[in-house]
Amino acid sequence: MKLLVRMARVLFPYGSERRVLFGPLRGLKYTVECGHGLTYALGVGSFNFGLLGRHIRTGMVVYDIGANRGQMALFFARKVGASGHVCAFEPAPVAFRSLQRNIALTN
C-alpha cells in the first residue's frame, strides 16, 4: 500500500495541475490536493453522474450545496451548458479555495 501511495505522489504531486482522463469531466483541469488526485483523474468516486445526469437539462439552474472542491459543480456546468447556471456553495474555507481554483482552471 505504501508503494502505491508513493507512486501516486510521484504521478500526482500535491499542488500540480492535471486533467481528468475519463468520465463526464474528461479533459477538465483540476489541482491535485490531499484526497483529490487519482480518483478525480480517473473520473470515479462516490457520486452518481448517471443518475444526476438524467435529471439535468441544458438551460437549467442548478444549486450545488456543499460543493466541496467542485467536481459536481463542473459536471453540472457541462450538463446545463452556456444557457444554464450553476450556483456552487461551500462553507469550509479550505474546500472553498479549492473550489475557486478548480473552477478558474476551466475558464
PDB file of N, CA and C in Angstrom:
ATOM      1  N   MET A   1       0.820  -1.196   0.000  1.00  0.00           N
ATOM      2  CA  MET A   1       0.000   0.000   0.000  1.00  0.00           C
ATOM      3  C   MET A   1       0.861   1.256   0.000  1.00  0.00           C
ATOM      4  N   LYS A   2       1.942   1.242   0.779  1.00  0.00           N
ATOM      5  CA  LYS A   2       2.822   2.411   0.833  1.00  0.00           C
ATOM      6  C   LYS A   2       3.438   2.692  -0.530  1.00  0.00           C
ATOM      7  N   LEU A   3       3.751   1.646  -1.272  1.00  0.00           N
ATOM      8  CA  LEU A   3       4.314   1.820  -2.604  1.00  0.00           C
ATOM      9  C   LEU A   3       3.311   2.510  -3.529  1.00  0.00           C
ATOM     10  N   LEU A   4       2.045   2.117  -3.446  1.00  0.00           N
ATOM     11  CA  LEU A   4       1.009   2.745  -4.268  1.00  0.00           C
ATOM     12  C   LEU A   4       0.849   4.227  -3.933  1.00  0.00           C
ATOM     13  N   VAL A   5       0.906   4.549  -2.663  1.00  0.00           N
ATOM     14  CA  VAL A   5       0.794   5.941  -2.239  1.00  0.00           C
ATOM     15  C   VAL A   5       1.978   6.741  -2.771  1.00  0.00           C
ATOM     16  N   ARG A   6       3.164   6.182  -2.675  1.00  0.00           N
ATOM     17  CA  ARG A   6       4.357   6.870  -3.196  1.00  0.00           C
ATOM     18  C   ARG A   6       4.267   7.082  -4.702  1.00  0.00           C
ATOM     19  N   MET A   7       3.795   6.064  -5.409  1.00  0.00           N
ATOM     20  CA  MET A   7       3.638   6.184  -6.865  1.00  0.00           C
ATOM     21  C   MET A   7       2.624   7.270  -7.217  1.00  0.00           C
ATOM     22  N   ALA A   8       1.532   7.303  -6.474  1.00  0.00           N
ATOM     23  CA  ALA A   8       0.506   8.323  -6.715  1.00  0.00           C
ATOM     24  C   ALA A   8       1.077   9.719  -6.499  1.00  0.00           C
ATOM     25  N   ARG A   9       1.913   9.885  -5.455  1.00  0.00           N
ATOM     26  CA  ARG A   9       2.503  11.205  -5.187  1.00  0.00           C
ATOM     27  C   ARG A   9       3.478  11.616  -6.280  1.00  0.00           C
ATOM     28  N   VAL A  10       4.149  10.641  -6.897  1.00  0.00           N
ATOM     29  CA  VAL A  10       5.058  10.960  -7.994  1.00  0.00           C
ATOM     30  C   VAL A  10       4.255  11.395  -9.229  1.00  0.00           C
ATOM     31  N   LEU A  11       3.208  10.652  -9.533  1.00  0.00           N
ATOM     32  CA  LEU A  11       2.392  10.965 -10.710  1.00  0.00           C
ATOM     33  C   LEU A  11       1.434  12.125 -10.480  1.00  0.00           C
ATOM     34  N   PHE A  12       0.990  12.278  -9.241  1.00  0.00           N
ATOM     35  CA  PHE A  12       0.023  13.314  -8.898  1.00  0.00           C
ATOM     36  C   PHE A  12       0.500  14.094  -7.675  1.00  0.00           C
ATOM     37  N   PRO A  13       1.583  14.867  -7.811  1.00  0.00           N
ATOM     38  CA  PRO A  13       2.079  15.618  -6.648  1.00  0.00           C
ATOM     39  C   PRO A  13       1.098  16.714  -6.241  1.00  0.00           C
ATOM     40  N   TYR A  14       0.981  16.927  -4.938  1.00  0.00           N
ATOM     41  CA  TYR A  14       0.094  17.966  -4.432  1.00  0.00           C
ATOM     42  C   TYR A  14       0.456  19.312  -5.035  1.00  0.00           C
ATOM     43  N   GLY A  15      -0.555  20.055  -5.412  1.00  0.00           N
ATOM     44  CA  GLY A  15      -0.357  21.377  -5.990  1.00  0.00           C
ATOM     45  C   GLY A  15      -0.205  21.383  -7.503  1.00  0.00           C
ATOM     46  N   SER A  16      -0.051  20.207  -8.101  1.00  0.00           N
ATOM     47  CA  SER A  16       0.095  20.162  -9.556  1.00  0.00           C
ATOM     48  C   SER A  16      -1.269  20.242 -10.232  1.00  0.00           C
ATOM     49  N   GLU A  17      -1.268  20.667 -11.469  1.00  0.00           N
ATOM     50  CA  GLU A  17      -2.494  20.697 -12.266  1.00  0.00           C
ATOM     51  C   GLU A  17      -2.508  19.478 -13.166  1.00  0.00           C
ATOM     52  N   ARG A  18      -3.630  18.808 -13.199  1.00  0.00           N
ATOM     53  CA  ARG A  18      -3.800  17.626 -14.042  1.00  0.00           C
ATOM     54  C   ARG A  18      -5.129  17.728 -14.781  1.00  0.00           C
ATOM     55  N   ARG A  19      -5.319  16.844 -15.741  1.00  0.00           N
ATOM     56  CA  ARG A  19      -6.581  16.767 -16.471  1.00  0.00           C
ATOM     57  C   ARG A  19      -7.304  15.478 -16.104  1.00  0.00           C
ATOM     58  N   VAL A  20      -8.627  15.549 -16.093  1.00  0.00           N
ATOM     59  CA  VAL A  20      -9.439  14.358 -15.880  1.00  0.00           C
ATOM     60  C   VAL A  20      -9.300  13.498 -17.135  1.00  0.00           C
ATOM     61  N   LEU A  21      -8.984  12.224 -16.936  1.00  0.00           N
ATOM     62  CA  LEU A  21      -8.691  11.331 -18.050  1.00  0.00           C
ATOM     63  C   LEU A  21      -9.912  10.605 -18.594  1.00  0.00           C
ATOM     64  N   PHE A  22     -10.893  10.331 -17.735  1.00  0.00           N
ATOM     65  CA  PHE A  22     -12.052   9.538 -18.128  1.00  0.00           C
ATOM     66  C   PHE A  22     -13.323  10.135 -17.538  1.00  0.00           C
ATOM     67  N   GLY A  23     -14.451   9.653 -18.020  1.00  0.00           N
ATOM     68  CA  GLY A  23     -15.732  10.041 -17.448  1.00  0.00           C
ATOM     69  C   GLY A  23     -16.262  11.354 -18.007  1.00  0.00           C
ATOM     70  N   PRO A  24     -17.363  11.833 -17.445  1.00  0.00           N
ATOM     71  CA  PRO A  24     -18.040  13.014 -17.980  1.00  0.00           C
ATOM     72  C   PRO A  24     -17.261  14.321 -17.822  1.00  0.00           C
ATOM     73  N   LEU A  25     -16.218  14.324 -17.013  1.00  0.00           N
ATOM     74  CA  LEU A  25     -15.395  15.529 -16.849  1.00  0.00           C
ATOM     75  C   LEU A  25     -14.091  15.448 -17.636  1.00  0.00           C
ATOM     76  N   ARG A  26     -13.998  14.475 -18.509  1.00  0.00           N
ATOM     77  CA  ARG A  26     -12.767  14.249 -19.275  1.00  0.00           C
ATOM     78  C   ARG A  26     -12.277  15.552 -19.914  1.00  0.00           C
ATOM     79  N   GLY A  27     -10.981  15.805 -19.721  1.00  0.00           N
ATOM     80  CA  GLY A  27     -10.358  16.971 -20.313  1.00  0.00           C
ATOM     81  C   GLY A  27     -10.289  18.184 -19.406  1.00  0.00           C
ATOM     82  N   LEU A  28     -11.144  18.247 -18.370  1.00  0.00           N
ATOM     83  CA  LEU A  28     -11.108  19.392 -17.471  1.00  0.00           C
ATOM     84  C   LEU A  28      -9.876  19.345 -16.579  1.00  0.00           C
ATOM     85  N   LYS A  29      -9.353  20.518 -16.251  1.00  0.00           N
ATOM     86  CA  LYS A  29      -8.198  20.618 -15.363  1.00  0.00           C
ATOM     87  C   LYS A  29      -8.657  20.712 -13.914  1.00  0.00           C
ATOM     88  N   TYR A  30      -7.790  20.264 -13.006  1.00  0.00           N
ATOM     89  CA  TYR A  30      -8.020  20.387 -11.574  1.00  0.00           C
ATOM     90  C   TYR A  30      -6.681  20.434 -10.869  1.00  0.00           C
ATOM     91  N   THR A  31      -6.679  20.911  -9.644  1.00  0.00           N
ATOM     92  CA  THR A  31      -5.475  20.967  -8.835  1.00  0.00           C
ATOM     93  C   THR A  31      -5.463  19.768  -7.895  1.00  0.00           C
ATOM     94  N   VAL A  32      -4.370  19.037  -7.874  1.00  0.00           N
ATOM     95  CA  VAL A  32      -4.233  17.857  -7.018  1.00  0.00           C
ATOM     96  C   VAL A  32      -4.034  18.312  -5.573  1.00  0.00           C
ATOM     97  N   GLU A  33      -4.856  17.769  -4.681  1.00  0.00           N
ATOM     98  CA  GLU A  33      -4.758  18.049  -3.252  1.00  0.00           C
ATOM     99  C   GLU A  33      -4.954  16.748  -2.496  1.00  0.00           C
ATOM    100  N   CYS A  34      -4.712  16.777  -1.214  1.00  0.00           N
ATOM    101  CA  CYS A  34      -4.891  15.597  -0.379  1.00  0.00           C
ATOM    102  C   CYS A  34      -6.312  15.057  -0.553  1.00  0.00           C
ATOM    103  N   GLY A  35      -6.429  13.795  -0.926  1.00  0.00           N
ATOM    104  CA  GLY A  35      -7.733  13.173  -1.114  1.00  0.00           C
ATOM    105  C   GLY A  35      -8.400  13.538  -2.427  1.00  0.00           C
ATOM    106  N   HIS A  36      -7.651  14.170  -3.314  1.00  0.00           N
ATOM    107  CA  HIS A  36      -8.242  14.705  -4.536  1.00  0.00           C
ATOM    108  C   HIS A  36      -7.186  14.633  -5.637  1.00  0.00           C
ATOM    109  N   GLY A  37      -7.038  13.468  -6.213  1.00  0.00           N
ATOM    110  CA  GLY A  37      -5.989  13.298  -7.209  1.00  0.00           C
ATOM    111  C   GLY A  37      -6.327  12.221  -8.214  1.00  0.00           C
ATOM    112  N   LEU A  38      -5.916  11.002  -7.905  1.00  0.00           N
ATOM    113  CA  LEU A  38      -6.069   9.901  -8.850  1.00  0.00           C
ATOM    114  C   LEU A  38      -7.533   9.596  -9.147  1.00  0.00           C
ATOM    115  N   THR A  39      -8.399   9.540  -8.136  1.00  0.00           N
ATOM    116  CA  THR A  39      -9.809   9.223  -8.394  1.00  0.00           C
ATOM    117  C   THR A  39     -10.471  10.299  -9.243  1.00  0.00           C
ATOM    118  N   TYR A  40     -10.072  11.544  -9.043  1.00  0.00           N
ATOM    119  CA  TYR A  40     -10.599  12.640  -9.866  1.00  0.00           C
ATOM    120  C   TYR A  40     -10.153  12.442 -11.308  1.00  0.00           C
ATOM    121  N   ALA A  41      -8.876  12.140 -11.508  1.00  0.00           N
ATOM    122  CA  ALA A  41      -8.336  11.944 -12.855  1.00  0.00           C
ATOM    123  C   ALA A  41      -9.025  10.786 -13.574  1.00  0.00           C
ATOM    124  N   LEU A  42      -9.354   9.743 -12.834  1.00  0.00           N
ATOM    125  CA  LEU A  42      -9.983   8.565 -13.435  1.00  0.00           C
ATOM    126  C   LEU A  42     -11.489   8.708 -13.589  1.00  0.00           C
ATOM    127  N   GLY A  43     -12.055   9.787 -13.054  1.00  0.00           N
ATOM    128  CA  GLY A  43     -13.489  10.020 -13.182  1.00  0.00           C
ATOM    129  C   GLY A  43     -14.323   9.073 -12.357  1.00  0.00           C
ATOM    130  N   VAL A  44     -13.779   8.643 -11.217  1.00  0.00           N
ATOM    131  CA  VAL A  44     -14.512   7.730 -10.345  1.00  0.00           C
ATOM    132  C   VAL A  44     -14.681   8.359  -8.968  1.00  0.00           C
ATOM    133  N   GLY A  45     -15.630   7.875  -8.220  1.00  0.00           N
ATOM    134  CA  GLY A  45     -15.851   8.364  -6.874  1.00  0.00           C
ATOM    135  C   GLY A  45     -17.179   7.867  -6.349  1.00  0.00           C
ATOM    136  N   SER A  46     -17.649   8.459  -5.276  1.00  0.00           N
ATOM    137  CA  SER A  46     -18.891   8.010  -4.658  1.00  0.00           C
ATOM    138  C   SER A  46     -20.118   8.698  -5.242  1.00  0.00           C
ATOM    139  N   PHE A  47     -19.951   9.611  -6.169  1.00  0.00           N
ATOM    140  CA  PHE A  47     -21.061  10.334  -6.786  1.00  0.00           C
ATOM    141  C   PHE A  47     -21.650   9.507  -7.917  1.00  0.00           C
ATOM    142  N   ASN A  48     -22.834   9.867  -8.345  1.00  0.00           N
ATOM    143  CA  ASN A  48     -23.514   9.112  -9.390  1.00  0.00           C
ATOM    144  C   ASN A  48     -23.821  10.033 -10.561  1.00  0.00           C
ATOM    145  N   PHE A  49     -22.869  10.153 -11.491  1.00  0.00           N
ATOM    146  CA  PHE A  49     -23.060  11.013 -12.648  1.00  0.00           C
ATOM    147  C   PHE A  49     -24.281  10.593 -13.468  1.00  0.00           C
ATOM    148  N   GLY A  50     -24.488   9.298 -13.626  1.00  0.00           N
ATOM    149  CA  GLY A  50     -25.598   8.804 -14.440  1.00  0.00           C
ATOM    150  C   GLY A  50     -26.950   9.226 -13.905  1.00  0.00           C
ATOM    151  N   LEU A  51     -27.176   9.015 -12.628  1.00  0.00           N
ATOM    152  CA  LEU A  51     -28.463   9.368 -12.024  1.00  0.00           C
ATOM    153  C   LEU A  51     -28.716  10.862 -12.128  1.00  0.00           C
ATOM    154  N   LEU A  52     -27.743  11.661 -11.732  1.00  0.00           N
ATOM    155  CA  LEU A  52     -27.923  13.111 -11.774  1.00  0.00           C
ATOM    156  C   LEU A  52     -28.022  13.614 -13.207  1.00  0.00           C
ATOM    157  N   GLY A  53     -27.240  13.051 -14.087  1.00  0.00           N
ATOM    158  CA  GLY A  53     -27.253  13.481 -15.484  1.00  0.00           C
ATOM    159  C   GLY A  53     -28.582  13.283 -16.170  1.00  0.00           C
ATOM    160  N   ARG A  54     -29.353  12.312 -15.737  1.00  0.00           N
ATOM    161  CA  ARG A  54     -30.679  12.069 -16.332  1.00  0.00           C
ATOM    162  C   ARG A  54     -31.690  13.142 -15.951  1.00  0.00           C
ATOM    163  N   HIS A  55     -31.406  13.916 -14.911  1.00  0.00           N
ATOM    164  CA  HIS A  55     -32.361  14.909 -14.425  1.00  0.00           C
ATOM    165  C   HIS A  55     -31.971  16.346 -14.734  1.00  0.00           C
ATOM    166  N   ILE A  56     -30.802  16.557 -15.281  1.00  0.00           N
ATOM    167  CA  ILE A  56     -30.320  17.910 -15.548  1.00  0.00           C
ATOM    168  C   ILE A  56     -30.312  18.140 -17.052  1.00  0.00           C
ATOM    169  N   ARG A  57     -30.890  19.270 -17.459  1.00  0.00           N
ATOM    170  CA  ARG A  57     -31.023  19.599 -18.874  1.00  0.00           C
ATOM    171  C   ARG A  57     -30.353  20.932 -19.203  1.00  0.00           C
ATOM    172  N   THR A  58     -30.051  21.111 -20.461  1.00  0.00           N
ATOM    173  CA  THR A  58     -29.498  22.371 -20.949  1.00  0.00           C
ATOM    174  C   THR A  58     -30.412  23.521 -20.546  1.00  0.00           C
ATOM    175  N   GLY A  59     -29.803  24.605 -20.058  1.00  0.00           N
ATOM    176  CA  GLY A  59     -30.557  25.800 -19.699  1.00  0.00           C
ATOM    177  C   GLY A  59     -31.054  25.847 -18.271  1.00  0.00           C
ATOM    178  N   MET A  60     -30.925  24.762 -17.525  1.00  0.00           N
ATOM    179  CA  MET A  60     -31.404  24.738 -16.138  1.00  0.00           C
ATOM    180  C   MET A  60     -30.498  25.564 -15.226  1.00  0.00           C
ATOM    181  N   VAL A  61     -31.030  25.888 -14.051  1.00  0.00           N
ATOM    182  CA  VAL A  61     -30.234  26.458 -12.961  1.00  0.00           C
ATOM    183  C   VAL A  61     -30.087  25.356 -11.917  1.00  0.00           C
ATOM    184  N   VAL A  62     -28.853  25.070 -11.526  1.00  0.00           N
ATOM    185  CA  VAL A  62     -28.573  24.014 -10.551  1.00  0.00           C
ATOM    186  C   VAL A  62     -27.848  24.627  -9.365  1.00  0.00           C
ATOM    187  N   TYR A  63     -28.283  24.260  -8.165  1.00  0.00           N
ATOM    188  CA  TYR A  63     -27.624  24.691  -6.931  1.00  0.00           C
ATOM    189  C   TYR A  63     -26.841  23.510  -6.372  1.00  0.00           C
ATOM    190  N   ASP A  64     -25.547  23.709  -6.196  1.00  0.00           N
ATOM    191  CA  ASP A  64     -24.680  22.685  -5.616  1.00  0.00           C
ATOM    192  C   ASP A  64     -24.350  23.136  -4.193  1.00  0.00           C
ATOM    193  N   ILE A  65     -25.083  22.603  -3.240  1.00  0.00           N
ATOM    194  CA  ILE A  65     -24.926  22.983  -1.837  1.00  0.00           C
ATOM    195  C   ILE A  65     -23.923  22.018  -1.203  1.00  0.00           C
ATOM    196  N   GLY A  66     -22.845  22.556  -0.682  1.00  0.00           N
ATOM    197  CA  GLY A  66     -21.747  21.725  -0.192  1.00  0.00           C
ATOM    198  C   GLY A  66     -20.916  21.254  -1.371  1.00  0.00           C
ATOM    199  N   ALA A  67     -20.481  22.203  -2.183  1.00  0.00           N
ATOM    200  CA  ALA A  67     -19.814  21.905  -3.459  1.00  0.00           C
ATOM    201  C   ALA A  67     -18.426  21.306  -3.300  1.00  0.00           C
ATOM    202  N   ASN A  68     -17.880  21.363  -2.093  1.00  0.00           N
ATOM    203  CA  ASN A  68     -16.562  20.801  -1.835  1.00  0.00           C
ATOM    204  C   ASN A  68     -15.556  21.380  -2.813  1.00  0.00           C
ATOM    205  N   ARG A  69     -14.865  20.552  -3.580  1.00  0.00           N
ATOM    206  CA  ARG A  69     -13.800  21.024  -4.473  1.00  0.00           C
ATOM    207  C   ARG A  69     -14.277  21.280  -5.890  1.00  0.00           C
ATOM    208  N   GLY A  70     -15.553  21.059  -6.159  1.00  0.00           N
ATOM    209  CA  GLY A  70     -16.131  21.461  -7.427  1.00  0.00           C
ATOM    210  C   GLY A  70     -16.356  20.396  -8.470  1.00  0.00           C
ATOM    211  N   GLN A  71     -16.099  19.144  -8.154  1.00  0.00           N
ATOM    212  CA  GLN A  71     -16.255  18.111  -9.167  1.00  0.00           C
ATOM    213  C   GLN A  71     -17.691  18.050  -9.693  1.00  0.00           C
ATOM    214  N   MET A  72     -18.652  18.073  -8.808  1.00  0.00           N
ATOM    215  CA  MET A  72     -20.042  18.011  -9.255  1.00  0.00           C
ATOM    216  C   MET A  72     -20.479  19.333  -9.886  1.00  0.00           C
ATOM    217  N   ALA A  73     -20.002  20.457  -9.361  1.00  0.00           N
ATOM    218  CA  ALA A  73     -20.342  21.756  -9.956  1.00  0.00           C
ATOM    219  C   ALA A  73     -19.886  21.804 -11.412  1.00  0.00           C
ATOM    220  N   LEU A  74     -18.708  21.280 -11.685  1.00  0.00           N
ATOM    221  CA  LEU A  74     -18.207  21.251 -13.058  1.00  0.00           C
ATOM    222  C   LEU A  74     -19.021  20.296 -13.925  1.00  0.00           C
ATOM    223  N   PHE A  75     -19.428  19.188 -13.349  1.00  0.00           N
ATOM    224  CA  PHE A  75     -20.310  18.260 -14.069  1.00  0.00           C
ATOM    225  C   PHE A  75     -21.629  18.947 -14.403  1.00  0.00           C
ATOM    226  N   PHE A  76     -22.217  19.612 -13.406  1.00  0.00           N
ATOM    227  CA  PHE A  76     -23.479  20.322 -13.636  1.00  0.00           C
ATOM    228  C   PHE A  76     -23.316  21.379 -14.720  1.00  0.00           C
ATOM    229  N   ALA A  77     -22.198  22.105 -14.698  1.00  0.00           N
ATOM    230  CA  ALA A  77     -21.964  23.155 -15.689  1.00  0.00           C
ATOM    231  C   ALA A  77     -21.912  22.569 -17.104  1.00  0.00           C
ATOM    232  N   ARG A  78     -21.313  21.427 -17.240  1.00  0.00           N
ATOM    233  CA  ARG A  78     -21.291  20.780 -18.564  1.00  0.00           C
ATOM    234  C   ARG A  78     -22.702  20.394 -18.996  1.00  0.00           C
ATOM    235  N   LYS A  79     -23.494  19.925 -18.062  1.00  0.00           N
ATOM    236  CA  LYS A  79     -24.854  19.482 -18.398  1.00  0.00           C
ATOM    237  C   LYS A  79     -25.779  20.653 -18.742  1.00  0.00           C
ATOM    238  N   VAL A  80     -25.701  21.764 -18.016  1.00  0.00           N
ATOM    239  CA  VAL A  80     -26.621  22.880 -18.269  1.00  0.00           C
ATOM    240  C   VAL A  80     -26.168  23.737 -19.448  1.00  0.00           C
ATOM    241  N   GLY A  81     -24.908  23.653 -19.810  1.00  0.00           N
ATOM    242  CA  GLY A  81     -24.409  24.379 -20.969  1.00  0.00           C
ATOM    243  C   GLY A  81     -24.323  25.881 -20.748  1.00  0.00           C
ATOM    244  N   ALA A  82     -24.023  26.579 -21.830  1.00  0.00           N
ATOM    245  CA  ALA A  82     -23.820  28.032 -21.762  1.00  0.00           C
ATOM    246  C   ALA A  82     -25.103  28.784 -21.407  1.00  0.00           C
ATOM    247  N   SER A  83     -26.255  28.195 -21.671  1.00  0.00           N
ATOM    248  CA  SER A  83     -27.514  28.883 -21.374  1.00  0.00           C
ATOM    249  C   SER A  83     -28.001  28.622 -19.945  1.00  0.00           C
ATOM    250  N   GLY A  84     -27.347  27.737 -19.213  1.00  0.00           N
ATOM    251  CA  GLY A  84     -27.731  27.437 -17.832  1.00  0.00           C
ATOM    252  C   GLY A  84     -26.786  28.086 -16.838  1.00  0.00           C
ATOM    253  N   HIS A  85     -27.051  27.841 -15.562  1.00  0.00           N
ATOM    254  CA  HIS A  85     -26.228  28.408 -14.492  1.00  0.00           C
ATOM    255  C   HIS A  85     -26.061  27.382 -13.381  1.00  0.00           C
ATOM    256  N   VAL A  86     -24.901  27.413 -12.745  1.00  0.00           N
ATOM    257  CA  VAL A  86     -24.648  26.595 -11.571  1.00  0.00           C
ATOM    258  C   VAL A  86     -24.232  27.531 -10.446  1.00  0.00           C
ATOM    259  N   CYS A  87     -24.921  27.432  -9.323  1.00  0.00           N
ATOM    260  CA  CYS A  87     -24.584  28.203  -8.125  1.00  0.00           C
ATOM    261  C   CYS A  87     -23.990  27.215  -7.131  1.00  0.00           C
ATOM    262  N   ALA A  88     -22.698  27.340  -6.882  1.00  0.00           N
ATOM    263  CA  ALA A  88     -21.992  26.396  -6.007  1.00  0.00           C
ATOM    264  C   ALA A  88     -21.685  27.074  -4.676  1.00  0.00           C
ATOM    265  N   PHE A  89     -22.080  26.431  -3.582  1.00  0.00           N
ATOM    266  CA  PHE A  89     -21.864  26.952  -2.236  1.00  0.00           C
ATOM    267  C   PHE A  89     -20.986  25.983  -1.459  1.00  0.00           C
ATOM    268  N   GLU A  90     -19.966  26.505  -0.792  1.00  0.00           N
ATOM    269  CA  GLU A  90     -19.098  25.688   0.054  1.00  0.00           C
ATOM    270  C   GLU A  90     -18.682  26.514   1.260  1.00  0.00           C
ATOM    271  N   PRO A  91     -19.136  26.130   2.475  1.00  0.00           N
ATOM    272  CA  PRO A  91     -18.836  26.924   3.667  1.00  0.00           C
ATOM    273  C   PRO A  91     -17.444  26.708   4.259  1.00  0.00           C
ATOM    274  N   ALA A  92     -16.802  25.583   3.991  1.00  0.00           N
ATOM    275  CA  ALA A  92     -15.484  25.303   4.573  1.00  0.00           C
ATOM    276  C   ALA A  92     -14.412  26.080   3.799  1.00  0.00           C
ATOM    277  N   PRO A  93     -13.650  26.936   4.473  1.00  0.00           N
ATOM    278  CA  PRO A  93     -12.694  27.812   3.780  1.00  0.00           C
ATOM    279  C   PRO A  93     -11.672  27.086   2.898  1.00  0.00           C
ATOM    280  N   VAL A  94     -11.099  25.993   3.369  1.00  0.00           N
ATOM    281  CA  VAL A  94     -10.080  25.281   2.577  1.00  0.00           C
ATOM    282  C   VAL A  94     -10.719  24.682   1.320  1.00  0.00           C
ATOM    283  N   ALA A  95     -11.849  24.029   1.482  1.00  0.00           N
ATOM    284  CA  ALA A  95     -12.542  23.447   0.327  1.00  0.00           C
ATOM    285  C   ALA A  95     -13.023  24.545  -0.624  1.00  0.00           C
ATOM    286  N   PHE A  96     -13.452  25.683  -0.083  1.00  0.00           N
ATOM    287  CA  PHE A  96     -13.904  26.792  -0.922  1.00  0.00           C
ATOM    288  C   PHE A  96     -12.774  27.316  -1.803  1.00  0.00           C
ATOM    289  N   ARG A  97     -11.579  27.452  -1.227  1.00  0.00           N
ATOM    290  CA  ARG A  97     -10.439  27.910  -2.035  1.00  0.00           C
ATOM    291  C   ARG A  97     -10.115  26.905  -3.141  1.00  0.00           C
ATOM    292  N   SER A  98     -10.231  25.626  -2.826  1.00  0.00           N
ATOM    293  CA  SER A  98     -10.017  24.585  -3.830  1.00  0.00           C
ATOM    294  C   SER A  98     -11.082  24.670  -4.921  1.00  0.00           C
ATOM    295  N   LEU A  99     -12.317  24.870  -4.526  1.00  0.00           N
ATOM    296  CA  LEU A  99     -13.425  25.046  -5.471  1.00  0.00           C
ATOM    297  C   LEU A  99     -13.123  26.210  -6.413  1.00  0.00           C
ATOM    298  N   GLN A 100     -12.687  27.330  -5.859  1.00  0.00           N
ATOM    299  CA  GLN A 100     -12.366  28.503  -6.682  1.00  0.00           C
ATOM    300  C   GLN A 100     -11.250  28.191  -7.683  1.00  0.00           C
ATOM    301  N   ARG A 101     -10.200  27.515  -7.218  1.00  0.00           N
ATOM    302  CA  ARG A 101      -9.087  27.165  -8.118  1.00  0.00           C
ATOM    303  C   ARG A 101      -9.547  26.261  -9.252  1.00  0.00           C
ATOM    304  N   ASN A 102     -10.321  25.243  -8.915  1.00  0.00           N
ATOM    305  CA  ASN A 102     -10.738  24.287  -9.926  1.00  0.00           C
ATOM    306  C   ASN A 102     -11.694  24.905 -10.939  1.00  0.00           C
ATOM    307  N   ILE A 103     -12.559  25.783 -10.495  1.00  0.00           N
ATOM    308  CA  ILE A 103     -13.452  26.462 -11.430  1.00  0.00           C
ATOM    309  C   ILE A 103     -12.647  27.418 -12.320  1.00  0.00           C
ATOM    310  N   ALA A 104     -11.692  28.126 -11.737  1.00  0.00           N
ATOM    311  CA  ALA A 104     -10.873  29.058 -12.520  1.00  0.00           C
ATOM    312  C   ALA A 104     -10.088  28.331 -13.611  1.00  0.00           C
ATOM    313  N   LEU A 105      -9.707  27.085 -13.383  1.00  0.00           N
ATOM    314  CA  LEU A 105      -8.955  26.331 -14.387  1.00  0.00           C
ATOM    315  C   LEU A 105      -9.783  26.010 -15.620  1.00  0.00           C
ATOM    316  N   THR A 106     -11.107  26.052 -15.497  1.00  0.00           N
ATOM    317  CA  THR A 106     -11.970  25.728 -16.635  1.00  0.00           C
ATOM    318  C   THR A 106     -12.282  26.938 -17.489  1.00  0.00           C
ATOM    319  N   ASN A 107     -11.987  28.124 -16.997  1.00  0.00           N
ATOM    320  CA  ASN A 107     -12.329  29.345 -17.749  1.00  0.00           C
ATOM    321  C   ASN A 107     -11.194  29.791 -18.627  1.00  0.00           C
TER     322      ASN A 107
END
